[in-house]
Amino acid sequence: MNRKISIGVALAVMIIVVALTVSATMLIAMRQFNSQVTALGERQKMYNYLSEVDNAVQQNYFYKNIDSTVLRRGIARGYIAGTEDPYAQYLSPADYAVEAELLEGRAYGYGISVQEDADKQIRIVEVQPDSPAYSAGLLKNDIVIALDTIPLEADGLSKVVKKLSEVNATDTASMILKIKREETEIAVELSAATYNITSVESRMIDDIGYIRIKSFNAATDAQFKIAYTALTDAGATGIILDLRNNRGGLLASAQNMLSYLLSRGLYAYYSYNTGRIEMKSDEMSYSMSLPAVSLVNENTAGEAELVAAVLSQSVYTPMIGRHTAGRSFTQKYFPLTSDKSAVKISVAQMSLIDGSNWEDNGLRPAVDISLTEEKMARFDTLTDEEDTQLQTALNRLAGGSYNPKPTEPTEPTDVTGTTETGEEGTEPTDAAD
């Protein structure tokens, strides 16, 4: 058979291929052009609509001295509200400056948190290690009895909380706190300053390592690694990861933490409006080997839910607590250069390797156990004995009911759902081991 092809035939084939390529390219280009024209048309309609509103107001409004800055920010808030994104938000320059600092792991203020305890006392429940409060010698469990030399009464908690929150980086804010420590009364003067946030707390409870992760910022994953290593070096036989009241935060920090704990491979997806990205742990990962459980509740959201769900599926770390908040979308801040304000919008959705996500429905804990409203109201003042969710986790690890990771891989466990069963002190059939 003659396998030679004439130059004419070859040229014809090449011309056809080129023609098809050009046609396909033109078709794609036309579709993109039409899409852009439609988008431009819709934008023009919006601008015309705003122009009509502006003309009506400018020509007829009784008060002529409209503050243009206030007006622009009101338009921005209205635009964001019009997207119907439940997580979207317009942030003023001051609010965005605070949010940006928090995501970087810094804050401006005094560095303490207070809560009313069971005896109606205003108790300091947190002192940030790098903060002005720490430098002044304040300690967790100190009782606040006076603010700026004025003794506190029934409304004392609201006054202290207001004073703590009424600071920003342009202030030279200060206050005087009088506290009671055992039988001693001490007065300290605090000046607000910028400090590094400690978002991870850890300690040993008998032979079980306990790690509380309050949020995810740029420093959280590094703090977690230090805490986890310290507990394992101290001889921990199991780990409790407390993600209760963790509303999420920086996705990259949660990913770094998961990469540290998981063996190499795919563990979740991140879907944009134009495609999907695989979330993978890297080849240098640590791979958690100790038995562990995660504590979650109705305030566990977003990136914290991702961590709990992935650990439940990948290394068989069951969840204990309450059904989680149900936010699988992630948000991103977009600064507005004109005045340093910003808009926050949802840009992607997280999902597990089986394709499921926890939007609205939340995550279903393996052991559904609640805290009473009274205990939730003073969550940070609970003793270990009062915290029934923590006690359930300790008993589970100490009692040998933890199921070790199987030697053969299994199908991912379904951790999403809508079941809401169980009261405080109950332990339904475990469905997530």
Short mmCIF file of C-alpha atoms in Angstrom, two decimals:
data_model
loop_
_atom_site.label_atom_id
_atom_site.label_comp_id
_atom_site.label_asym_id
_atom_site.label_seq_id
_atom_site.Cartn_x
_atom_site.Cartn_y
_atom_site.Cartn_z
CA MET A 1 0.00 0.00 0.00
CA ASN A 2 1.33 3.42 -0.91
CA ARG A 3 1.60 5.39 2.36
CA LYS A 4 2.85 8.57 0.73
CA ILE A 5 0.55 11.58 0.87
CA SER A 6 0.74 14.24 -1.79
CA ILE A 7 1.67 17.79 -0.86
CA GLY A 8 -1.73 18.97 -2.07
CA VAL A 9 -3.63 16.58 0.24
CA ALA A 10 -1.39 17.53 3.17
CA LEU A 11 -1.99 21.22 2.57
CA ALA A 12 -5.74 20.61 2.31
CA VAL A 13 -5.76 18.78 5.66
CA MET A 14 -3.75 21.56 7.28
CA ILE A 15 -6.10 24.21 5.92
CA ILE A 16 -9.13 22.29 7.25
CA VAL A 17 -7.51 21.94 10.69
CA VAL A 18 -6.63 25.64 10.77
CA ALA A 19 -10.15 26.56 9.64
CA LEU A 20 -11.71 24.40 12.36
CA THR A 21 -9.38 25.88 14.98
CA VAL A 22 -10.18 29.43 13.87
CA SER A 23 -13.91 28.64 13.85
CA ALA A 24 -13.78 27.18 17.35
CA THR A 25 -11.76 30.14 18.60
CA MET A 26 -14.18 32.59 16.98
CA LEU A 27 -17.15 30.75 18.51
CA ILE A 28 -15.63 30.92 22.00
CA ALA A 29 -14.67 34.56 21.48
CA MET A 30 -18.19 35.44 20.30
CA ARG A 31 -19.73 33.75 23.32
CA GLN A 32 -17.40 35.64 25.64
CA PHE A 33 -18.12 38.88 23.78
CA ASN A 34 -21.88 38.33 23.99
CA SER A 35 -21.55 37.55 27.69
CA GLN A 36 -19.56 40.72 28.25
CA VAL A 37 -22.02 42.78 26.24
CA THR A 38 -24.88 41.40 28.33
CA ALA A 39 -22.96 42.15 31.53
CA LEU A 40 -22.15 45.67 30.32
CA GLY A 41 -25.79 46.19 29.43
CA GLU A 42 -26.89 45.13 32.91
CA ARG A 43 -24.28 47.39 34.48
CA GLN A 44 -25.45 50.31 32.38
CA LYS A 45 -29.02 49.69 33.56
CA MET A 46 -27.80 49.73 37.16
CA TYR A 47 -25.86 52.95 36.68
CA ASN A 48 -28.85 54.59 34.98
CA TYR A 49 -31.05 53.48 37.88
CA LEU A 50 -28.67 54.97 40.45
CA SER A 51 -28.48 58.14 38.37
CA GLU A 52 -32.28 58.46 38.47
CA VAL A 53 -32.30 58.06 42.24
CA ASP A 54 -29.47 60.59 42.59
CA ASN A 55 -31.22 63.15 40.37
CA ALA A 56 -34.46 62.80 42.31
CA VAL A 57 -32.68 63.32 45.63
CA GLN A 58 -30.36 66.12 44.53
CA GLN A 59 -33.17 68.15 42.93
CA ASN A 60 -35.88 67.65 45.54
CA TYR A 61 -34.42 66.65 48.92
CA PHE A 62 -35.19 69.26 51.56
CA TYR A 63 -31.79 68.93 53.28
CA LYS A 64 -29.13 69.85 50.74
CA ASN A 65 -26.06 69.15 52.84
CA ILE A 66 -25.74 65.43 52.09
CA ASP A 67 -22.50 63.93 53.34
CA SER A 68 -20.97 62.32 50.26
CA THR A 69 -18.87 59.89 52.31
CA VAL A 70 -21.89 58.66 54.23
CA LEU A 71 -23.82 58.41 50.97
CA ARG A 72 -21.13 56.33 49.22
CA ARG A 73 -20.87 53.94 52.13
CA GLY A 74 -24.64 53.59 52.22
CA ILE A 75 -24.61 52.71 48.50
CA ALA A 76 -21.91 50.11 49.15
CA ARG A 77 -23.93 48.54 51.98
CA GLY A 78 -27.01 48.47 49.76
CA TYR A 79 -25.09 46.83 46.92
CA ILE A 80 -23.77 44.11 49.22
CA ALA A 81 -27.23 43.54 50.66
CA GLY A 82 -28.58 43.22 47.12
CA THR A 83 -26.29 40.24 46.42
CA GLU A 84 -28.30 38.25 49.00
CA ASP A 85 -25.06 36.62 50.10
CA PRO A 86 -25.76 35.83 53.79
CA TYR A 87 -22.07 36.16 54.63
CA ALA A 88 -21.30 39.31 52.62
CA GLN A 89 -20.54 42.53 54.44
CA TYR A 90 -19.42 46.11 53.87
CA LEU A 91 -16.73 47.21 56.34
CA SER A 92 -15.89 50.79 57.16
CA PRO A 93 -12.19 51.75 57.13
CA ALA A 94 -12.00 51.32 60.91
CA ASP A 95 -13.81 47.95 60.87
CA TYR A 96 -11.66 46.62 58.03
CA ALA A 97 -8.47 47.70 59.80
CA VAL A 98 -9.56 45.64 62.82
CA GLU A 99 -10.48 42.61 60.70
CA ALA A 100 -7.20 42.74 58.77
CA GLU A 101 -5.24 42.81 62.03
CA LEU A 102 -7.21 39.87 63.45
CA LEU A 103 -6.55 37.74 60.36
CA GLU A 104 -2.85 38.50 60.73
CA GLY A 105 -3.00 37.39 64.35
CA ARG A 106 -2.84 40.82 65.99
CA ALA A 107 -5.28 42.99 67.91
CA TYR A 108 -5.41 46.44 69.48
CA GLY A 109 -6.78 46.78 72.98
CA TYR A 110 -6.17 45.54 76.51
CA GLY A 111 -6.07 41.77 75.91
CA ILE A 112 -8.64 40.52 78.39
CA SER A 113 -12.10 38.98 78.18
CA VAL A 114 -14.65 38.92 80.98
CA GLN A 115 -17.75 36.89 81.73
CA GLU A 116 -20.28 36.65 84.54
CA ASP A 117 -19.79 33.49 86.57
CA ALA A 118 -22.28 31.34 88.49
CA ASP A 119 -22.07 33.72 91.48
CA LYS A 120 -22.84 36.78 89.29
CA GLN A 121 -19.28 38.03 89.65
CA ILE A 122 -17.44 39.61 86.70
CA ARG A 123 -14.59 37.19 86.18
CA ILE A 124 -11.61 37.58 83.85
CA VAL A 125 -11.76 34.46 81.66
CA GLU A 126 -8.85 35.22 79.32
CA VAL A 127 -5.61 37.15 79.47
CA GLN A 128 -3.68 37.28 76.19
CA PRO A 129 0.00 36.50 76.92
CA ASP A 130 1.42 39.37 74.83
CA SER A 131 -1.10 41.98 75.95
CA PRO A 132 -1.13 45.05 78.23
CA ALA A 133 -3.28 43.11 80.71
CA TYR A 134 -0.65 40.38 80.96
CA SER A 135 2.12 42.92 81.39
CA ALA A 136 0.10 44.57 84.19
CA GLY A 137 -0.10 41.23 86.04
CA LEU A 138 -3.78 40.42 85.57
CA LEU A 139 -4.62 36.71 85.77
CA LYS A 140 -7.42 34.46 84.61
CA ASN A 141 -10.11 34.13 87.33
CA ASP A 142 -9.41 37.57 88.82
CA ILE A 143 -12.72 39.21 89.84
CA VAL A 144 -13.35 42.76 88.58
CA ILE A 145 -14.91 44.88 91.31
CA ALA A 146 -14.41 48.45 90.07
CA LEU A 147 -13.91 50.31 86.78
CA ASP A 148 -12.12 53.68 86.73
CA THR A 149 -12.39 53.81 90.55
CA ILE A 150 -16.20 53.35 90.44
CA PRO A 151 -17.48 50.15 92.16
CA LEU A 152 -19.45 47.89 89.83
CA GLU A 153 -23.10 47.10 90.48
CA ALA A 154 -25.77 45.03 88.71
CA ASP A 155 -24.99 46.44 85.25
CA GLY A 156 -21.25 46.11 85.79
CA LEU A 157 -20.66 43.48 83.12
CA SER A 158 -22.11 45.62 80.32
CA LYS A 159 -20.02 48.60 81.46
CA VAL A 160 -16.78 46.61 81.46
CA VAL A 161 -17.54 44.99 78.09
CA LYS A 162 -18.34 48.40 76.59
CA LYS A 163 -15.10 49.87 77.93
CA LEU A 164 -13.08 46.97 76.53
CA SER A 165 -14.65 47.29 73.08
CA GLU A 166 -14.48 51.08 72.75
CA VAL A 167 -10.91 51.21 71.49
CA ASN A 168 -9.31 51.59 68.07
CA ALA A 169 -5.79 52.02 66.81
CA THR A 170 -6.11 55.82 66.68
CA ASP A 171 -6.97 56.06 70.39
CA THR A 172 -4.71 56.45 73.39
CA ALA A 173 -7.31 54.61 75.46
CA SER A 174 -6.73 53.66 79.07
CA MET A 175 -8.68 52.48 82.08
CA ILE A 176 -8.24 51.52 85.71
CA LEU A 177 -9.45 48.11 86.87
CA LYS A 178 -9.73 47.10 90.50
CA ILE A 179 -9.71 43.34 90.89
CA LYS A 180 -10.05 40.87 93.74
CA ARG A 181 -7.70 37.88 93.84
CA GLU A 182 -8.54 35.54 96.69
CA GLU A 183 -8.58 37.98 99.65
CA THR A 184 -6.43 40.68 98.05
CA GLU A 185 -7.68 43.73 96.15
CA ILE A 186 -5.43 45.20 93.45
CA ALA A 187 -5.85 48.28 91.23
CA VAL A 188 -4.06 48.36 87.86
CA GLU A 189 -3.99 50.96 85.09
CA LEU A 190 -4.11 49.62 81.53
CA SER A 191 -3.20 51.44 78.31
CA ALA A 192 -4.43 49.97 75.02
CA ALA A 193 -1.76 48.68 72.64
CA THR A 194 -1.26 46.28 69.73
CA TYR A 195 -0.44 42.70 70.77
CA ASN A 196 -0.09 39.27 69.17
CA ILE A 197 -3.11 37.01 69.58
CA THR A 198 -2.78 33.58 71.13
CA SER A 199 -5.53 31.58 69.40
CA VAL A 200 -4.45 28.13 70.66
CA GLU A 201 -4.52 26.99 74.30
CA SER A 202 -3.28 23.60 75.48
CA ARG A 203 -2.79 21.59 78.67
CA MET A 204 -2.71 18.06 79.99
CA ILE A 205 -5.81 16.63 81.69
CA ASP A 206 -4.38 13.55 83.41
CA ASP A 207 -2.79 11.70 80.47
CA ILE A 208 -4.99 13.29 77.77
CA GLY A 209 -3.76 16.28 75.77
CA TYR A 210 -6.33 19.08 75.41
CA ILE A 211 -6.01 21.74 72.66
CA ARG A 212 -8.53 24.54 72.24
CA ILE A 213 -8.46 26.38 68.90
CA LYS A 214 -10.40 29.63 69.22
CA SER A 215 -10.07 30.89 65.64
CA PHE A 216 -7.93 30.56 62.54
CA ASN A 217 -5.53 33.40 61.81
CA ALA A 218 -2.07 33.62 60.25
CA ALA A 219 -0.40 32.40 63.45
CA THR A 220 -2.83 29.62 64.46
CA ASP A 221 -1.24 26.70 62.60
CA ALA A 222 2.22 27.45 64.00
CA GLN A 223 0.80 27.75 67.53
CA PHE A 224 -1.06 24.46 67.04
CA LYS A 225 2.09 22.59 65.98
CA ILE A 226 3.94 23.83 69.07
CA ALA A 227 1.05 22.82 71.34
CA TYR A 228 0.60 19.39 69.74
CA THR A 229 4.32 18.61 69.91
CA ALA A 230 4.51 19.68 73.57
CA LEU A 231 1.60 17.42 74.53
CA THR A 232 2.95 14.37 72.71
CA ASP A 233 6.38 14.98 74.23
CA ALA A 234 4.69 15.09 77.65
CA GLY A 235 3.33 11.59 77.04
CA ALA A 236 -0.26 12.28 76.01
CA THR A 237 -2.12 9.06 75.20
CA GLY A 238 -4.92 10.83 73.37
CA ILE A 239 -5.85 14.28 72.04
CA ILE A 240 -8.98 16.42 72.41
CA LEU A 241 -9.34 19.16 69.79
CA ASP A 242 -11.79 21.74 71.10
CA LEU A 243 -13.35 23.66 68.17
CA ARG A 244 -16.39 24.89 70.09
CA ASN A 245 -17.31 28.55 69.43
CA ASN A 246 -14.67 28.69 66.67
CA ARG A 247 -16.28 30.73 63.86
CA GLY A 248 -13.48 29.98 61.37
CA GLY A 249 -11.20 32.54 59.80
CA LEU A 250 -8.20 32.13 57.53
CA LEU A 251 -8.56 29.04 55.32
CA ALA A 252 -4.81 28.76 54.67
CA SER A 253 -4.19 28.34 58.40
CA ALA A 254 -6.76 25.53 58.67
CA GLN A 255 -5.21 23.86 55.60
CA ASN A 256 -1.72 24.05 57.10
CA MET A 257 -2.98 22.44 60.28
CA LEU A 258 -4.65 19.62 58.35
CA SER A 259 -1.55 19.14 56.23
CA TYR A 260 0.43 18.67 59.43
CA LEU A 261 -1.97 16.08 60.85
CA LEU A 262 -2.81 14.05 57.73
CA SER A 263 -0.74 11.70 55.64
CA ARG A 264 -0.10 12.76 52.06
CA GLY A 265 -3.11 12.96 49.78
CA LEU A 266 -6.42 14.57 48.88
CA TYR A 267 -8.77 15.46 51.73
CA ALA A 268 -11.25 18.09 50.41
CA TYR A 269 -12.18 20.40 47.53
CA TYR A 270 -12.42 24.16 47.10
CA SER A 271 -14.86 25.17 44.34
CA TYR A 272 -14.79 28.60 42.66
CA ASN A 273 -17.30 29.89 40.10
CA THR A 274 -14.83 28.82 37.38
CA GLY A 275 -13.60 25.46 38.61
CA ARG A 276 -12.45 23.29 41.50
CA ILE A 277 -9.17 23.02 43.38
CA GLU A 278 -8.02 19.97 45.32
CA MET A 279 -6.98 20.43 48.92
CA LYS A 280 -4.08 18.10 49.64
CA SER A 281 -1.66 17.46 52.46
CA ASP A 282 1.96 17.69 51.40
CA GLU A 283 4.51 14.89 51.40
CA MET A 284 6.25 16.22 54.50
CA SER A 285 3.15 15.88 56.68
CA TYR A 286 3.29 14.57 60.24
CA SER A 287 0.29 12.18 60.13
CA MET A 288 -1.53 12.04 63.49
CA SER A 289 -1.31 8.63 65.13
CA LEU A 290 -2.75 9.23 68.61
CA PRO A 291 -6.45 8.54 69.23
CA ALA A 292 -8.35 11.81 69.17
CA VAL A 293 -11.81 13.38 69.31
CA SER A 294 -13.10 16.81 68.25
CA LEU A 295 -15.44 18.91 70.38
CA VAL A 296 -17.95 20.94 68.31
CA ASN A 297 -21.10 22.93 68.96
CA GLU A 298 -23.68 25.13 67.27
CA ASN A 299 -21.11 27.95 67.02
CA THR A 300 -18.48 25.87 65.22
CA ALA A 301 -18.46 27.28 61.67
CA GLY A 302 -16.66 27.49 58.35
CA GLU A 303 -12.99 26.55 58.43
CA ALA A 304 -13.45 24.99 61.89
CA GLU A 305 -16.13 22.73 60.40
CA LEU A 306 -13.72 21.78 57.61
CA VAL A 307 -11.12 20.65 60.15
CA ALA A 308 -13.65 18.64 62.18
CA ALA A 309 -15.19 17.00 59.10
CA VAL A 310 -11.88 16.12 57.44
CA LEU A 311 -10.42 14.65 60.63
CA SER A 312 -13.60 12.64 61.14
CA GLN A 313 -13.35 11.16 57.64
CA SER A 314 -9.60 10.88 57.18
CA VAL A 315 -8.20 9.79 60.54
CA TYR A 316 -11.40 8.62 62.23
CA THR A 317 -11.56 11.38 64.80
CA PRO A 318 -15.20 11.38 65.96
CA MET A 319 -17.03 14.61 66.79
CA ILE A 320 -18.66 15.11 70.19
CA GLY A 321 -21.07 17.92 71.03
CA ARG A 322 -23.82 19.58 69.04
CA HIS A 323 -24.77 19.99 65.38
CA THR A 324 -22.49 22.66 63.88
CA ALA A 325 -23.44 26.03 62.35
CA GLY A 326 -23.41 24.99 58.70
CA ARG A 327 -21.19 27.40 56.73
CA SER A 328 -19.25 25.77 53.91
CA PHE A 329 -18.71 28.95 51.87
CA THR A 330 -15.49 30.89 52.30
CA GLN A 331 -15.24 34.66 52.13
CA LYS A 332 -12.58 37.08 50.92
CA TYR A 333 -12.01 40.76 51.65
CA PHE A 334 -11.62 43.21 48.77
CA PRO A 335 -10.20 46.58 49.90
CA LEU A 336 -11.62 49.74 48.34
CA THR A 337 -8.62 51.94 47.66
CA SER A 338 -10.57 55.21 47.65
CA ASP A 339 -11.13 55.24 51.42
CA LYS A 340 -9.55 51.98 52.78
CA SER A 341 -12.94 50.42 53.44
CA ALA A 342 -13.64 46.90 52.12
CA VAL A 343 -16.30 44.46 51.02
CA LYS A 344 -16.39 40.83 52.10
CA ILE A 345 -18.11 38.35 49.78
CA SER A 346 -18.35 34.58 49.36
CA VAL A 347 -15.88 33.42 46.73
CA ALA A 348 -15.84 29.62 47.01
CA GLN A 349 -17.36 26.59 48.70
CA MET A 350 -15.58 23.82 50.59
CA SER A 351 -16.64 20.19 50.17
CA LEU A 352 -15.41 16.79 51.27
CA ILE A 353 -13.88 14.16 49.01
CA ASP A 354 -17.25 12.45 48.61
CA GLY A 355 -18.65 15.72 47.20
CA SER A 356 -20.80 16.55 50.23
CA ASN A 357 -20.78 19.89 52.03
CA TRP A 358 -22.30 21.12 55.27
CA GLU A 359 -23.95 24.37 54.15
CA ASP A 360 -27.09 25.04 56.24
CA ASN A 361 -27.28 21.43 57.51
CA GLY A 362 -24.06 21.53 59.50
CA LEU A 363 -22.10 18.49 60.67
CA ARG A 364 -23.63 15.66 62.65
CA PRO A 365 -21.58 14.72 65.74
CA ALA A 366 -20.96 11.07 66.49
CA VAL A 367 -22.04 11.71 70.09
CA ASP A 368 -24.77 14.33 70.39
CA ILE A 369 -24.61 15.97 73.81
CA SER A 370 -25.58 19.52 74.75
CA LEU A 371 -24.81 22.05 77.45
CA THR A 372 -27.62 23.82 79.25
CA GLU A 373 -28.34 27.45 78.35
CA GLU A 374 -26.94 28.50 81.71
CA LYS A 375 -23.66 26.71 81.04
CA MET A 376 -23.43 28.09 77.51
CA ALA A 377 -23.87 31.60 78.91
CA ARG A 378 -20.78 31.16 81.10
CA PHE A 379 -18.88 28.79 78.82
CA ASP A 380 -15.44 30.24 79.59
CA THR A 381 -15.92 29.97 83.36
CA LEU A 382 -16.90 26.27 83.37
CA THR A 383 -14.74 23.89 85.35
CA ASP A 384 -13.69 20.63 83.70
CA GLU A 385 -16.18 18.81 85.93
CA GLU A 386 -19.06 21.09 84.87
CA ASP A 387 -18.26 20.73 81.16
CA THR A 388 -20.23 17.59 80.27
CA GLN A 389 -19.11 17.66 76.63
CA LEU A 390 -15.47 17.67 77.73
CA GLN A 391 -16.16 14.91 80.26
CA THR A 392 -17.73 12.78 77.53
CA ALA A 393 -14.62 13.24 75.39
CA LEU A 394 -12.30 12.35 78.29
CA ASN A 395 -14.33 9.24 79.14
CA ARG A 396 -14.35 8.16 75.51
CA LEU A 397 -10.56 8.33 75.20
CA ALA A 398 -9.83 6.97 78.68
CA GLY A 399 -12.48 4.24 78.46
CA GLY A 400 -10.99 2.53 75.44
CA SER A 401 -14.10 3.01 73.27
CA TYR A 402 -12.05 4.80 70.61
CA ASN A 403 -11.82 2.73 67.44
CA PRO A 404 -8.31 2.88 65.95
CA LYS A 405 -7.78 3.67 62.30
CA PRO A 406 -8.42 0.60 60.16
CA THR A 407 -5.47 -0.95 58.37
CA GLU A 408 -7.42 -0.96 55.10
CA PRO A 409 -8.95 2.23 53.66
CA THR A 410 -12.73 2.56 53.91
CA GLU A 411 -15.37 4.74 52.31
CA PRO A 412 -15.57 8.26 53.79
CA THR A 413 -17.90 8.53 56.77
CA ASP A 414 -21.03 10.65 56.24
CA VAL A 415 -20.75 13.50 58.72
CA THR A 416 -23.28 15.85 57.15
CA GLY A 417 -26.94 15.66 58.00
CA THR A 418 -29.88 17.20 59.79
CA THR A 419 -30.47 14.87 62.73
CA GLU A 420 -30.89 16.74 66.01
CA THR A 421 -31.20 14.24 68.84
CA GLY A 422 -29.86 13.87 72.35
CA GLU A 423 -30.02 15.89 75.54
CA GLU A 424 -27.32 16.73 78.03
CA GLY A 425 -25.90 13.54 79.43
CA THR A 426 -27.13 11.28 76.61
CA GLU A 427 -24.90 9.34 74.26
CA PRO A 428 -26.74 8.05 71.15
CA THR A 429 -25.44 5.25 68.99
CA ASP A 430 -22.11 6.30 67.51
CA ALA A 431 -22.49 6.71 63.73
CA ALA A 432 -19.17 8.24 62.82
CA ASP A 433 -16.53 5.75 63.89
#
